[in-house]
Every structure is written in structure tokens, then in C-alpha cells.
Amino acid sequence: MTRKDGLLAMLVVVVWGLNFVVIKMGLHNMPPLLLAGLRFLLVAFPALLFVARPKVPFRLLAAYGLTISFGQFAFLFSAIKFGMPAGLTSLVLQAQAFFTIILGAIVFQERLQGKQLAGIALAVIGVLVLIEGSLGGQHVALLGFMLTLAAAFSWACGNIFNKKIMQLESRPPIMSLVVWSALIPVLPFFAASYLLDGPALMWQSLIAIDMTTILSLVYLAFVATIVGYGIWGSLLGRYETWRVAPLSLLVPVVGMASAAWLLGETLSFTQMAGAVLIMAGLYINVFGLRVRRAVAN
């Protein structure tokens, strides 16, 4: 990977890591489902006027949009709104990698390797340690964890539909898929917000929208989604997957560091131990025991 592309990859990692702090800031004056709906509305418009519609069956496009967009971000935004710390959210959400592996084994009969089973087991222990260190007798904390895990599972389901789409003969460009699938969750988000938050709160939030919320929406829609996925997709198109994908392991590192710096979030010793276990599980899942073998040689 060239130095320029390496810097672009690190830029995406930083952008996606800051994403969680931006979400928390955007939610201070707007209900989560309305904020998510506006985010995807901005992703779709006006970009779809300049991006060709992907040649994908509607059922697959709808399934992708309802899982990786509606399901993931409905749960994610709600988790943060209900008190899940932004830094921990960035880490727990990475459970999507393990959910994807398990679903891939079920749907595509992919064989699980020993490193994947070890990584999953270690990450599960890490999540349990995190929960133990974070509950503190508060029901909201447990709700936040469960919603974040639900978001990770929705992301994993979206990954499965993404693989089905990419196996089509008319494989669509990633930006075409991102932009046009963003249309799918807009109405479900607004309908869910209408039912759960009520029209009065929705209208009040729109009238009283402030610059912090507006800048958060711009960041989430254009910087994190359009720019982030555009650069990441181009890197995956030019380099082997193993060169690019592991860099996403740095996203929760940036997420936790930025949350500590900008929001003053801190981790207890038990929470830090759980975070280390999850990161170790992610590392083993991607790299196995390469370091150990290299040392042995």
C-alpha cells in the first residue's frame, strides 16, 4: 500500500472512530430515530441524482437497507441515547465480526477455523466482563449493552445480504449500493419515530434544531458515510482484503480515545480488562497466532 493510500485508510479510521462521539453530540436535542432518518435522507439526496441505481433485485436491496441501515442504526442511536458510553459503543459494536462469522457458517456453510472459534470465545468473555464492570446496578446500562449487541447483529445480517449482492453477475459499485440503499430506511425511521416519540416531539426537534445537530448530521451523512465508504471501497478495490480490512480494528481505539478526550468518558479497571479481551479476540480472528509463529521461527 502506498503512503498516500495508507494515510487515506487512517483518515477513514479516524473519521469512523469519531463517529460515535458525533452521534452522542447529535442526540442531545433530537430523538434517535428521527436523527437516524435525517442522516439517511441526506445520504440519499442529492447523491442518487448523480449515482446510477445498482442492478440489484429489490428484495436484496431492501433486505440490505433494513438490516445494515435501519436495524443497525435504530439500535445504535437508541443505545447511545439511553446512556451507552460512546467509547464502549465503538468497541462492543465490533461484535458484528463474530456474528458475521457465525451467520456465514449457517447461510453459506463456511467452515469455522480454530482461530475464529478462539477469537469468538475470548470476545464473549470480554463482553461479559464489560457488562459486569459497567452495570453498577443500573438497568439503563444493561439496556444499552443489549441494544448495541442488537445493532452489531443487524450489521452482521447486512453483511450477509451484502455478500449475496456481491455474488451477483451484475456486481454493483459500493457507492451505488450505499446511496440507493439509504432510501430504504428513511420512511421506517420516520414512521418509528412518529409512533414512539410522537409528532409533537418530532416537530419540536426540527423547529429547535441547533448548529450542533446540523453539523452532526452533515458529518454522519457526508463525511462518515459518503466520504468514508467511498475511500474504503476504493481501497478494497485496489488492494487485497487482508491489507485493508484489519485496519478497521483501530476504529474502537479511536472511538474510545476520542470519547475520553472530548466527552470525558473513563473506563474502570474491569471495563479496560473487558476491552482488552475483546480487542484480543478481534486480533486472533483476523491474524490468528502469526506473531507467535513468527517469534518461534
PDB file of C-alpha atoms in Angstrom:
ATOM      1  CA  MET A   1       0.000   0.000   0.000  1.00  0.00           C
ATOM      2  CA  THR A   2       1.378   3.409  -0.979  1.00  0.00           C
ATOM      3  CA  ARG A   3       1.961   6.089   1.645  1.00  0.00           C
ATOM      4  CA  LYS A   4      -0.893   8.161   0.217  1.00  0.00           C
ATOM      5  CA  ASP A   5      -3.362   5.265   0.396  1.00  0.00           C
ATOM      6  CA  GLY A   6      -2.130   4.367   3.859  1.00  0.00           C
ATOM      7  CA  LEU A   7      -2.875   7.909   5.004  1.00  0.00           C
ATOM      8  CA  LEU A   8      -6.311   7.722   3.360  1.00  0.00           C
ATOM      9  CA  ALA A   9      -7.022   4.474   5.218  1.00  0.00           C
ATOM     10  CA  MET A  10      -6.009   6.043   8.524  1.00  0.00           C
ATOM     11  CA  LEU A  11      -8.198   9.052   7.712  1.00  0.00           C
ATOM     12  CA  VAL A  12     -11.205   6.737   7.374  1.00  0.00           C
ATOM     13  CA  VAL A  13     -10.321   5.015  10.658  1.00  0.00           C
ATOM     14  CA  VAL A  14     -10.254   8.383  12.437  1.00  0.00           C
ATOM     15  CA  VAL A  15     -13.490   9.506  10.747  1.00  0.00           C
ATOM     16  CA  TRP A  16     -15.306   6.315  11.743  1.00  0.00           C
ATOM     17  CA  GLY A  17     -13.842   6.362  15.250  1.00  0.00           C
ATOM     18  CA  LEU A  18     -15.081   9.931  15.820  1.00  0.00           C
ATOM     19  CA  ASN A  19     -18.487   8.851  14.506  1.00  0.00           C
ATOM     20  CA  PHE A  20     -19.643   7.711  17.957  1.00  0.00           C
ATOM     21  CA  VAL A  21     -18.811  10.997  19.673  1.00  0.00           C
ATOM     22  CA  VAL A  22     -20.631  12.851  16.896  1.00  0.00           C
ATOM     23  CA  ILE A  23     -23.709  10.635  17.345  1.00  0.00           C
ATOM     24  CA  LYS A  24     -23.792  11.383  21.073  1.00  0.00           C
ATOM     25  CA  MET A  25     -23.495  15.099  20.388  1.00  0.00           C
ATOM     26  CA  GLY A  26     -26.233  14.977  17.749  1.00  0.00           C
ATOM     27  CA  LEU A  27     -28.629  13.216  20.104  1.00  0.00           C
ATOM     28  CA  HIS A  28     -28.565  15.963  22.741  1.00  0.00           C
ATOM     29  CA  ASN A  29     -31.506  17.758  21.146  1.00  0.00           C
ATOM     30  CA  MET A  30     -33.176  15.226  18.863  1.00  0.00           C
ATOM     31  CA  PRO A  31     -34.747  11.753  19.330  1.00  0.00           C
ATOM     32  CA  PRO A  32     -32.557   8.916  17.976  1.00  0.00           C
ATOM     33  CA  LEU A  33     -34.857   7.543  15.280  1.00  0.00           C
ATOM     34  CA  LEU A  34     -35.528  10.989  13.809  1.00  0.00           C
ATOM     35  CA  LEU A  35     -31.802  11.783  13.765  1.00  0.00           C
ATOM     36  CA  ALA A  36     -31.088   8.475  12.015  1.00  0.00           C
ATOM     37  CA  GLY A  37     -33.843   9.086   9.470  1.00  0.00           C
ATOM     38  CA  LEU A  38     -32.463  12.529   8.619  1.00  0.00           C
ATOM     39  CA  ARG A  39     -28.970  11.075   8.342  1.00  0.00           C
ATOM     40  CA  PHE A  40     -30.003   8.563   5.678  1.00  0.00           C
ATOM     41  CA  LEU A  41     -32.174  11.109   3.911  1.00  0.00           C
ATOM     42  CA  LEU A  42     -29.065  13.259   3.476  1.00  0.00           C
ATOM     43  CA  VAL A  43     -27.051  10.236   2.327  1.00  0.00           C
ATOM     44  CA  ALA A  44     -29.615   9.515  -0.401  1.00  0.00           C
ATOM     45  CA  PHE A  45     -30.326  13.084  -1.538  1.00  0.00           C
ATOM     46  CA  PRO A  46     -28.942  14.566  -3.650  1.00  0.00           C
ATOM     47  CA  ALA A  47     -26.357  11.812  -4.243  1.00  0.00           C
ATOM     48  CA  LEU A  48     -28.779   9.461  -6.002  1.00  0.00           C
ATOM     49  CA  LEU A  49     -29.221  12.109  -8.729  1.00  0.00           C
ATOM     50  CA  PHE A  50     -25.578  11.541  -9.680  1.00  0.00           C
ATOM     51  CA  VAL A  51     -25.117   7.833  -8.869  1.00  0.00           C
ATOM     52  CA  ALA A  52     -26.627   5.140 -11.086  1.00  0.00           C
ATOM     53  CA  ARG A  53     -29.104   2.747  -9.493  1.00  0.00           C
ATOM     54  CA  PRO A  54     -27.463  -0.613  -8.724  1.00  0.00           C
ATOM     55  CA  LYS A  55     -28.653  -3.568 -10.794  1.00  0.00           C
ATOM     56  CA  VAL A  56     -29.773  -5.487  -7.736  1.00  0.00           C
ATOM     57  CA  PRO A  57     -33.111  -7.266  -7.122  1.00  0.00           C
ATOM     58  CA  PHE A  58     -35.271  -5.059  -4.905  1.00  0.00           C
ATOM     59  CA  ARG A  59     -35.715  -7.796  -2.295  1.00  0.00           C
ATOM     60  CA  LEU A  60     -31.947  -7.925  -1.735  1.00  0.00           C
ATOM     61  CA  LEU A  61     -31.608  -4.139  -1.744  1.00  0.00           C
ATOM     62  CA  ALA A  62     -34.470  -3.847   0.755  1.00  0.00           C
ATOM     63  CA  ALA A  63     -33.042  -6.581   2.986  1.00  0.00           C
ATOM     64  CA  TYR A  64     -29.641  -4.879   2.952  1.00  0.00           C
ATOM     65  CA  GLY A  65     -31.102  -1.457   3.757  1.00  0.00           C
ATOM     66  CA  LEU A  66     -33.379  -2.729   6.525  1.00  0.00           C
ATOM     67  CA  THR A  67     -30.583  -4.600   8.296  1.00  0.00           C
ATOM     68  CA  ILE A  68     -27.315  -2.715   7.872  1.00  0.00           C
ATOM     69  CA  SER A  69     -29.002   0.713   7.875  1.00  0.00           C
ATOM     70  CA  PHE A  70     -32.356   0.663   9.688  1.00  0.00           C
ATOM     71  CA  GLY A  71     -31.724  -2.154  12.160  1.00  0.00           C
ATOM     72  CA  GLN A  72     -28.137  -1.292  12.969  1.00  0.00           C
ATOM     73  CA  PHE A  73     -28.615   2.438  13.483  1.00  0.00           C
ATOM     74  CA  ALA A  74     -32.018   2.264  15.151  1.00  0.00           C
ATOM     75  CA  PHE A  75     -30.447   0.108  17.858  1.00  0.00           C
ATOM     76  CA  LEU A  76     -27.128   2.005  17.876  1.00  0.00           C
ATOM     77  CA  PHE A  77     -28.584   5.505  18.185  1.00  0.00           C
ATOM     78  CA  SER A  78     -31.062   4.305  20.819  1.00  0.00           C
ATOM     79  CA  ALA A  79     -28.284   2.629  22.820  1.00  0.00           C
ATOM     80  CA  ILE A  80     -26.283   5.854  22.968  1.00  0.00           C
ATOM     81  CA  LYS A  81     -29.418   7.873  23.771  1.00  0.00           C
ATOM     82  CA  PHE A  82     -30.167   5.528  26.678  1.00  0.00           C
ATOM     83  CA  GLY A  83     -26.756   6.088  28.207  1.00  0.00           C
ATOM     84  CA  MET A  84     -24.345   3.687  26.498  1.00  0.00           C
ATOM     85  CA  PRO A  85     -20.923   5.427  26.543  1.00  0.00           C
ATOM     86  CA  ALA A  86     -19.747   6.377  23.053  1.00  0.00           C
ATOM     87  CA  GLY A  87     -16.307   4.802  23.518  1.00  0.00           C
ATOM     88  CA  LEU A  88     -17.613   1.444  24.708  1.00  0.00           C
ATOM     89  CA  THR A  89     -20.231   1.503  21.961  1.00  0.00           C
ATOM     90  CA  SER A  90     -17.487   1.718  19.330  1.00  0.00           C
ATOM     91  CA  LEU A  91     -15.916  -1.403  20.832  1.00  0.00           C
ATOM     92  CA  VAL A  92     -18.972  -3.564  21.558  1.00  0.00           C
ATOM     93  CA  LEU A  93     -20.288  -2.877  18.048  1.00  0.00           C
ATOM     94  CA  GLN A  94     -17.305  -4.791  16.690  1.00  0.00           C
ATOM     95  CA  ALA A  95     -19.083  -7.954  17.830  1.00  0.00           C
ATOM     96  CA  GLN A  96     -20.548  -7.750  14.323  1.00  0.00           C
ATOM     97  CA  ALA A  97     -17.401  -9.511  13.112  1.00  0.00           C
ATOM     98  CA  PHE A  98     -18.195 -12.580  15.183  1.00  0.00           C
ATOM     99  CA  PHE A  99     -21.912 -12.522  14.379  1.00  0.00           C
ATOM    100  CA  THR A 100     -20.959 -12.340  10.692  1.00  0.00           C
ATOM    101  CA  ILE A 101     -18.712 -15.389  11.015  1.00  0.00           C
ATOM    102  CA  ILE A 102     -21.453 -17.399  12.716  1.00  0.00           C
ATOM    103  CA  LEU A 103     -24.127 -16.344  10.213  1.00  0.00           C
ATOM    104  CA  GLY A 104     -21.739 -17.056   7.339  1.00  0.00           C
ATOM    105  CA  ALA A 105     -21.244 -20.568   8.645  1.00  0.00           C
ATOM    106  CA  ILE A 106     -25.025 -21.070   8.781  1.00  0.00           C
ATOM    107  CA  VAL A 107     -26.016 -19.406   5.498  1.00  0.00           C
ATOM    108  CA  PHE A 108     -23.029 -20.193   3.260  1.00  0.00           C
ATOM    109  CA  GLN A 109     -21.784 -23.331   5.050  1.00  0.00           C
ATOM    110  CA  GLU A 110     -18.443 -21.633   5.615  1.00  0.00           C
ATOM    111  CA  ARG A 111     -16.152 -23.668   7.814  1.00  0.00           C
ATOM    112  CA  LEU A 112     -15.092 -22.074  11.091  1.00  0.00           C
ATOM    113  CA  GLN A 113     -11.366 -22.194  11.772  1.00  0.00           C
ATOM    114  CA  GLY A 114      -9.807 -22.705  15.161  1.00  0.00           C
ATOM    115  CA  LYS A 115      -8.628 -19.077  15.357  1.00  0.00           C
ATOM    116  CA  GLN A 116     -12.188 -17.884  14.743  1.00  0.00           C
ATOM    117  CA  LEU A 117     -13.624 -20.081  17.487  1.00  0.00           C
ATOM    118  CA  ALA A 118     -10.887 -18.913  19.868  1.00  0.00           C
ATOM    119  CA  GLY A 119     -11.484 -15.271  18.936  1.00  0.00           C
ATOM    120  CA  ILE A 120     -15.251 -15.608  19.436  1.00  0.00           C
ATOM    121  CA  ALA A 121     -14.803 -17.283  22.825  1.00  0.00           C
ATOM    122  CA  LEU A 122     -12.364 -14.612  24.006  1.00  0.00           C
ATOM    123  CA  ALA A 123     -14.610 -11.781  22.799  1.00  0.00           C
ATOM    124  CA  VAL A 124     -17.679 -13.268  24.513  1.00  0.00           C
ATOM    125  CA  ILE A 125     -15.744 -13.385  27.784  1.00  0.00           C
ATOM    126  CA  GLY A 126     -14.685  -9.788  27.170  1.00  0.00           C
ATOM    127  CA  VAL A 127     -18.294  -8.645  26.651  1.00  0.00           C
ATOM    128  CA  LEU A 128     -19.351 -10.384  29.872  1.00  0.00           C
ATOM    129  CA  VAL A 129     -16.508  -8.712  31.760  1.00  0.00           C
ATOM    130  CA  LEU A 130     -17.519  -5.353  30.271  1.00  0.00           C
ATOM    131  CA  ILE A 131     -21.118  -5.841  31.358  1.00  0.00           C
ATOM    132  CA  GLU A 132     -20.014  -6.840  34.850  1.00  0.00           C
ATOM    133  CA  GLY A 133     -17.804  -3.767  35.107  1.00  0.00           C
ATOM    134  CA  SER A 134     -20.398  -1.374  33.685  1.00  0.00           C
ATOM    135  CA  LEU A 135     -23.741  -2.329  35.204  1.00  0.00           C
ATOM    136  CA  GLY A 136     -23.354  -0.744  38.614  1.00  0.00           C
ATOM    137  CA  GLY A 137     -26.950  -1.717  39.387  1.00  0.00           C
ATOM    138  CA  GLN A 138     -28.307   0.467  36.562  1.00  0.00           C
ATOM    139  CA  HIS A 139     -30.901  -1.081  34.267  1.00  0.00           C
ATOM    140  CA  VAL A 140     -30.143   1.503  31.585  1.00  0.00           C
ATOM    141  CA  ALA A 141     -26.556   0.247  31.257  1.00  0.00           C
ATOM    142  CA  LEU A 142     -27.748  -3.300  30.553  1.00  0.00           C
ATOM    143  CA  LEU A 143     -30.314  -1.973  28.066  1.00  0.00           C
ATOM    144  CA  GLY A 144     -27.561  -0.029  26.317  1.00  0.00           C
ATOM    145  CA  PHE A 145     -25.395  -3.128  26.018  1.00  0.00           C
ATOM    146  CA  MET A 146     -28.249  -5.231  24.659  1.00  0.00           C
ATOM    147  CA  LEU A 147     -29.187  -2.558  22.113  1.00  0.00           C
ATOM    148  CA  THR A 148     -25.558  -2.259  20.996  1.00  0.00           C
ATOM    149  CA  LEU A 149     -25.306  -6.030  20.557  1.00  0.00           C
ATOM    150  CA  ALA A 150     -28.578  -5.931  18.596  1.00  0.00           C
ATOM    151  CA  ALA A 151     -27.005  -3.252  16.378  1.00  0.00           C
ATOM    152  CA  ALA A 152     -23.966  -5.489  15.862  1.00  0.00           C
ATOM    153  CA  PHE A 153     -26.226  -8.409  14.919  1.00  0.00           C
ATOM    154  CA  SER A 154     -28.147  -6.230  12.448  1.00  0.00           C
ATOM    155  CA  TRP A 155     -24.838  -5.131  10.907  1.00  0.00           C
ATOM    156  CA  ALA A 156     -23.840  -8.786  10.572  1.00  0.00           C
ATOM    157  CA  CYS A 157     -27.140  -9.609   8.851  1.00  0.00           C
ATOM    158  CA  GLY A 158     -26.447  -6.746   6.464  1.00  0.00           C
ATOM    159  CA  ASN A 159     -23.007  -8.214   5.753  1.00  0.00           C
ATOM    160  CA  ILE A 160     -24.661 -11.473   4.725  1.00  0.00           C
ATOM    161  CA  PHE A 161     -27.005  -9.697   2.312  1.00  0.00           C
ATOM    162  CA  ASN A 162     -24.046  -7.656   1.060  1.00  0.00           C
ATOM    163  CA  LYS A 163     -22.214 -10.872   0.214  1.00  0.00           C
ATOM    164  CA  LYS A 164     -25.273 -12.184  -1.629  1.00  0.00           C
ATOM    165  CA  ILE A 165     -25.381  -8.939  -3.618  1.00  0.00           C
ATOM    166  CA  MET A 166     -21.676  -9.066  -4.424  1.00  0.00           C
ATOM    167  CA  GLN A 167     -22.078 -12.638  -5.709  1.00  0.00           C
ATOM    168  CA  LEU A 168     -24.446 -11.421  -8.435  1.00  0.00           C
ATOM    169  CA  GLU A 169     -23.174 -11.273 -12.004  1.00  0.00           C
ATOM    170  CA  SER A 170     -24.001  -7.560 -12.112  1.00  0.00           C
ATOM    171  CA  ARG A 171     -21.899  -6.703  -9.075  1.00  0.00           C
ATOM    172  CA  PRO A 172     -22.721  -3.071  -8.165  1.00  0.00           C
ATOM    173  CA  PRO A 173     -20.177  -0.389  -7.223  1.00  0.00           C
ATOM    174  CA  ILE A 174     -20.076   0.043  -3.448  1.00  0.00           C
ATOM    175  CA  MET A 175     -21.056   3.734  -3.601  1.00  0.00           C
ATOM    176  CA  SER A 176     -24.096   2.917  -5.728  1.00  0.00           C
ATOM    177  CA  LEU A 177     -25.185   0.364  -3.140  1.00  0.00           C
ATOM    178  CA  VAL A 178     -24.613   2.742  -0.207  1.00  0.00           C
ATOM    179  CA  VAL A 179     -26.510   5.661  -1.761  1.00  0.00           C
ATOM    180  CA  TRP A 180     -29.523   3.795  -3.113  1.00  0.00           C
ATOM    181  CA  SER A 181     -29.900   1.502  -0.094  1.00  0.00           C
ATOM    182  CA  ALA A 182     -30.034   4.657   2.065  1.00  0.00           C
ATOM    183  CA  LEU A 183     -33.518   5.274   0.653  1.00  0.00           C
ATOM    184  CA  ILE A 184     -34.841   2.073   2.212  1.00  0.00           C
ATOM    185  CA  PRO A 185     -34.698   3.019   5.933  1.00  0.00           C
ATOM    186  CA  VAL A 186     -35.855   6.649   5.662  1.00  0.00           C
ATOM    187  CA  LEU A 187     -39.600   6.024   5.890  1.00  0.00           C
ATOM    188  CA  PRO A 188     -39.249   3.242   8.528  1.00  0.00           C
ATOM    189  CA  PHE A 189     -37.173   5.621  10.687  1.00  0.00           C
ATOM    190  CA  PHE A 190     -39.690   8.456  10.416  1.00  0.00           C
ATOM    191  CA  ALA A 191     -42.642   6.089  10.986  1.00  0.00           C
ATOM    192  CA  ALA A 192     -40.980   4.536  14.044  1.00  0.00           C
ATOM    193  CA  SER A 193     -40.159   7.971  15.458  1.00  0.00           C
ATOM    194  CA  TYR A 194     -43.754   9.088  14.853  1.00  0.00           C
ATOM    195  CA  LEU A 195     -45.083   6.075  16.774  1.00  0.00           C
ATOM    196  CA  LEU A 196     -42.543   6.069  19.615  1.00  0.00           C
ATOM    197  CA  ASP A 197     -41.711   9.767  20.039  1.00  0.00           C
ATOM    198  CA  GLY A 198     -44.909  11.346  18.772  1.00  0.00           C
ATOM    199  CA  PRO A 199     -45.409  14.089  16.173  1.00  0.00           C
ATOM    200  CA  ALA A 200     -45.134  16.871  18.764  1.00  0.00           C
ATOM    201  CA  LEU A 201     -41.596  15.915  19.803  1.00  0.00           C
ATOM    202  CA  MET A 202     -40.543  15.371  16.185  1.00  0.00           C
ATOM    203  CA  TRP A 203     -41.829  18.786  15.147  1.00  0.00           C
ATOM    204  CA  GLN A 204     -40.337  20.488  18.188  1.00  0.00           C
ATOM    205  CA  SER A 205     -36.941  18.888  17.486  1.00  0.00           C
ATOM    206  CA  LEU A 206     -36.997  20.095  13.885  1.00  0.00           C
ATOM    207  CA  ILE A 207     -38.024  23.628  14.845  1.00  0.00           C
ATOM    208  CA  ALA A 208     -35.466  23.876  17.640  1.00  0.00           C
ATOM    209  CA  ILE A 209     -32.648  22.215  15.681  1.00  0.00           C
ATOM    210  CA  ASP A 210     -29.321  23.835  16.545  1.00  0.00           C
ATOM    211  CA  MET A 211     -25.954  24.070  14.838  1.00  0.00           C
ATOM    212  CA  THR A 212     -24.533  21.137  16.823  1.00  0.00           C
ATOM    213  CA  THR A 213     -27.236  18.818  15.491  1.00  0.00           C
ATOM    214  CA  ILE A 214     -26.889  20.172  11.954  1.00  0.00           C
ATOM    215  CA  LEU A 215     -23.111  19.686  11.954  1.00  0.00           C
ATOM    216  CA  SER A 216     -23.572  16.192  13.398  1.00  0.00           C
ATOM    217  CA  LEU A 217     -25.934  15.299  10.543  1.00  0.00           C
ATOM    218  CA  VAL A 218     -23.523  16.691   7.960  1.00  0.00           C
ATOM    219  CA  TYR A 219     -20.678  14.679   9.474  1.00  0.00           C
ATOM    220  CA  LEU A 220     -22.696  11.446   9.745  1.00  0.00           C
ATOM    221  CA  ALA A 221     -24.168  11.672   6.251  1.00  0.00           C
ATOM    222  CA  PHE A 222     -21.405  13.150   4.123  1.00  0.00           C
ATOM    223  CA  VAL A 223     -18.119  12.626   5.973  1.00  0.00           C
ATOM    224  CA  ALA A 224     -18.636   9.253   7.703  1.00  0.00           C
ATOM    225  CA  THR A 225     -20.857   7.696   5.016  1.00  0.00           C
ATOM    226  CA  ILE A 226     -20.219   9.232   1.577  1.00  0.00           C
ATOM    227  CA  VAL A 227     -16.538  10.083   2.021  1.00  0.00           C
ATOM    228  CA  GLY A 228     -15.705   7.225   4.420  1.00  0.00           C
ATOM    229  CA  TYR A 229     -17.312   4.423   2.422  1.00  0.00           C
ATOM    230  CA  GLY A 230     -16.102   5.952  -0.846  1.00  0.00           C
ATOM    231  CA  ILE A 231     -12.439   5.887   0.220  1.00  0.00           C
ATOM    232  CA  TRP A 232     -12.736   2.488   1.914  1.00  0.00           C
ATOM    233  CA  GLY A 233     -14.435   0.952  -1.121  1.00  0.00           C
ATOM    234  CA  SER A 234     -11.767   2.306  -3.463  1.00  0.00           C
ATOM    235  CA  LEU A 235      -9.003   0.888  -1.243  1.00  0.00           C
ATOM    236  CA  LEU A 236     -10.675  -2.527  -1.181  1.00  0.00           C
ATOM    237  CA  GLY A 237     -10.890  -2.336  -4.958  1.00  0.00           C
ATOM    238  CA  ARG A 238      -7.146  -1.641  -5.375  1.00  0.00           C
ATOM    239  CA  TYR A 239      -5.654  -3.850  -2.669  1.00  0.00           C
ATOM    240  CA  GLU A 240      -6.106  -7.316  -1.221  1.00  0.00           C
ATOM    241  CA  THR A 241      -8.758  -7.516   1.508  1.00  0.00           C
ATOM    242  CA  TRP A 242      -6.203  -8.627   4.101  1.00  0.00           C
ATOM    243  CA  ARG A 243      -4.257  -5.391   3.618  1.00  0.00           C
ATOM    244  CA  VAL A 244      -7.246  -3.121   4.210  1.00  0.00           C
ATOM    245  CA  ALA A 245      -9.836  -4.849   6.426  1.00  0.00           C
ATOM    246  CA  PRO A 246      -7.643  -5.319   9.552  1.00  0.00           C
ATOM    247  CA  LEU A 247      -7.177  -1.550   9.803  1.00  0.00           C
ATOM    248  CA  SER A 248     -10.788  -1.341  10.984  1.00  0.00           C
ATOM    249  CA  LEU A 249      -9.540  -2.804  14.280  1.00  0.00           C
ATOM    250  CA  LEU A 250      -8.260   0.686  15.038  1.00  0.00           C
ATOM    251  CA  VAL A 251     -11.765   2.203  14.884  1.00  0.00           C
ATOM    252  CA  PRO A 252     -12.693   1.349  18.512  1.00  0.00           C
ATOM    253  CA  VAL A 253      -9.275   2.558  19.628  1.00  0.00           C
ATOM    254  CA  VAL A 254     -10.014   5.959  18.087  1.00  0.00           C
ATOM    255  CA  GLY A 255     -13.585   5.745  19.391  1.00  0.00           C
ATOM    256  CA  MET A 256     -12.560   5.207  22.999  1.00  0.00           C
ATOM    257  CA  ALA A 257      -9.713   7.736  22.843  1.00  0.00           C
ATOM    258  CA  SER A 258     -11.906  10.458  21.317  1.00  0.00           C
ATOM    259  CA  ALA A 259     -14.708   9.761  23.814  1.00  0.00           C
ATOM    260  CA  ALA A 260     -12.233  10.111  26.683  1.00  0.00           C
ATOM    261  CA  TRP A 261     -10.786  13.328  25.240  1.00  0.00           C
ATOM    262  CA  LEU A 262     -13.954  15.069  24.035  1.00  0.00           C
ATOM    263  CA  LEU A 263     -16.615  13.676  26.385  1.00  0.00           C
ATOM    264  CA  GLY A 264     -14.558  12.900  29.468  1.00  0.00           C
ATOM    265  CA  GLU A 265     -15.527   9.206  29.448  1.00  0.00           C
ATOM    266  CA  THR A 266     -13.342   6.925  31.546  1.00  0.00           C
ATOM    267  CA  LEU A 267     -13.006   3.159  31.889  1.00  0.00           C
ATOM    268  CA  SER A 268     -12.693   1.287  35.153  1.00  0.00           C
ATOM    269  CA  PHE A 269     -10.080  -1.442  35.510  1.00  0.00           C
ATOM    270  CA  THR A 270     -12.725  -4.118  34.897  1.00  0.00           C
ATOM    271  CA  GLN A 271     -14.032  -2.325  31.811  1.00  0.00           C
ATOM    272  CA  MET A 272     -10.497  -1.933  30.474  1.00  0.00           C
ATOM    273  CA  ALA A 273      -9.898  -5.650  31.016  1.00  0.00           C
ATOM    274  CA  GLY A 274     -13.050  -6.469  29.050  1.00  0.00           C
ATOM    275  CA  ALA A 275     -11.993  -4.088  26.270  1.00  0.00           C
ATOM    276  CA  VAL A 276      -8.578  -5.746  26.037  1.00  0.00           C
ATOM    277  CA  LEU A 277     -10.188  -9.203  25.826  1.00  0.00           C
ATOM    278  CA  ILE A 278     -12.486  -8.085  23.001  1.00  0.00           C
ATOM    279  CA  MET A 279      -9.619  -6.498  21.073  1.00  0.00           C
ATOM    280  CA  ALA A 280      -7.565  -9.648  21.588  1.00  0.00           C
ATOM    281  CA  GLY A 281     -10.447 -11.725  20.248  1.00  0.00           C
ATOM    282  CA  LEU A 282     -10.699  -9.468  17.183  1.00  0.00           C
ATOM    283  CA  TYR A 283      -6.945  -9.702  16.637  1.00  0.00           C
ATOM    284  CA  ILE A 284      -6.912 -13.504  16.858  1.00  0.00           C
ATOM    285  CA  ASN A 285      -9.873 -13.688  14.488  1.00  0.00           C
ATOM    286  CA  VAL A 286      -8.017 -11.635  11.858  1.00  0.00           C
ATOM    287  CA  PHE A 287      -4.397 -12.665  12.356  1.00  0.00           C
ATOM    288  CA  GLY A 288      -4.534 -15.933  14.296  1.00  0.00           C
ATOM    289  CA  LEU A 289      -1.257 -16.560  16.094  1.00  0.00           C
ATOM    290  CA  ARG A 290       1.037 -15.114  13.424  1.00  0.00           C
ATOM    291  CA  VAL A 291       3.098 -13.187  15.959  1.00  0.00           C
ATOM    292  CA  ARG A 292       3.689 -16.310  17.993  1.00  0.00           C
ATOM    293  CA  ARG A 293       4.714 -18.297  14.921  1.00  0.00           C
ATOM    294  CA  ALA A 294       6.988 -15.504  13.750  1.00  0.00           C
ATOM    295  CA  VAL A 295       8.716 -15.420  17.152  1.00  0.00           C
ATOM    296  CA  ALA A 296       9.025 -19.201  17.110  1.00  0.00           C
ATOM    297  CA  ASN A 297      10.737 -19.080  13.734  1.00  0.00           C
TER     298      ASN A 297
END
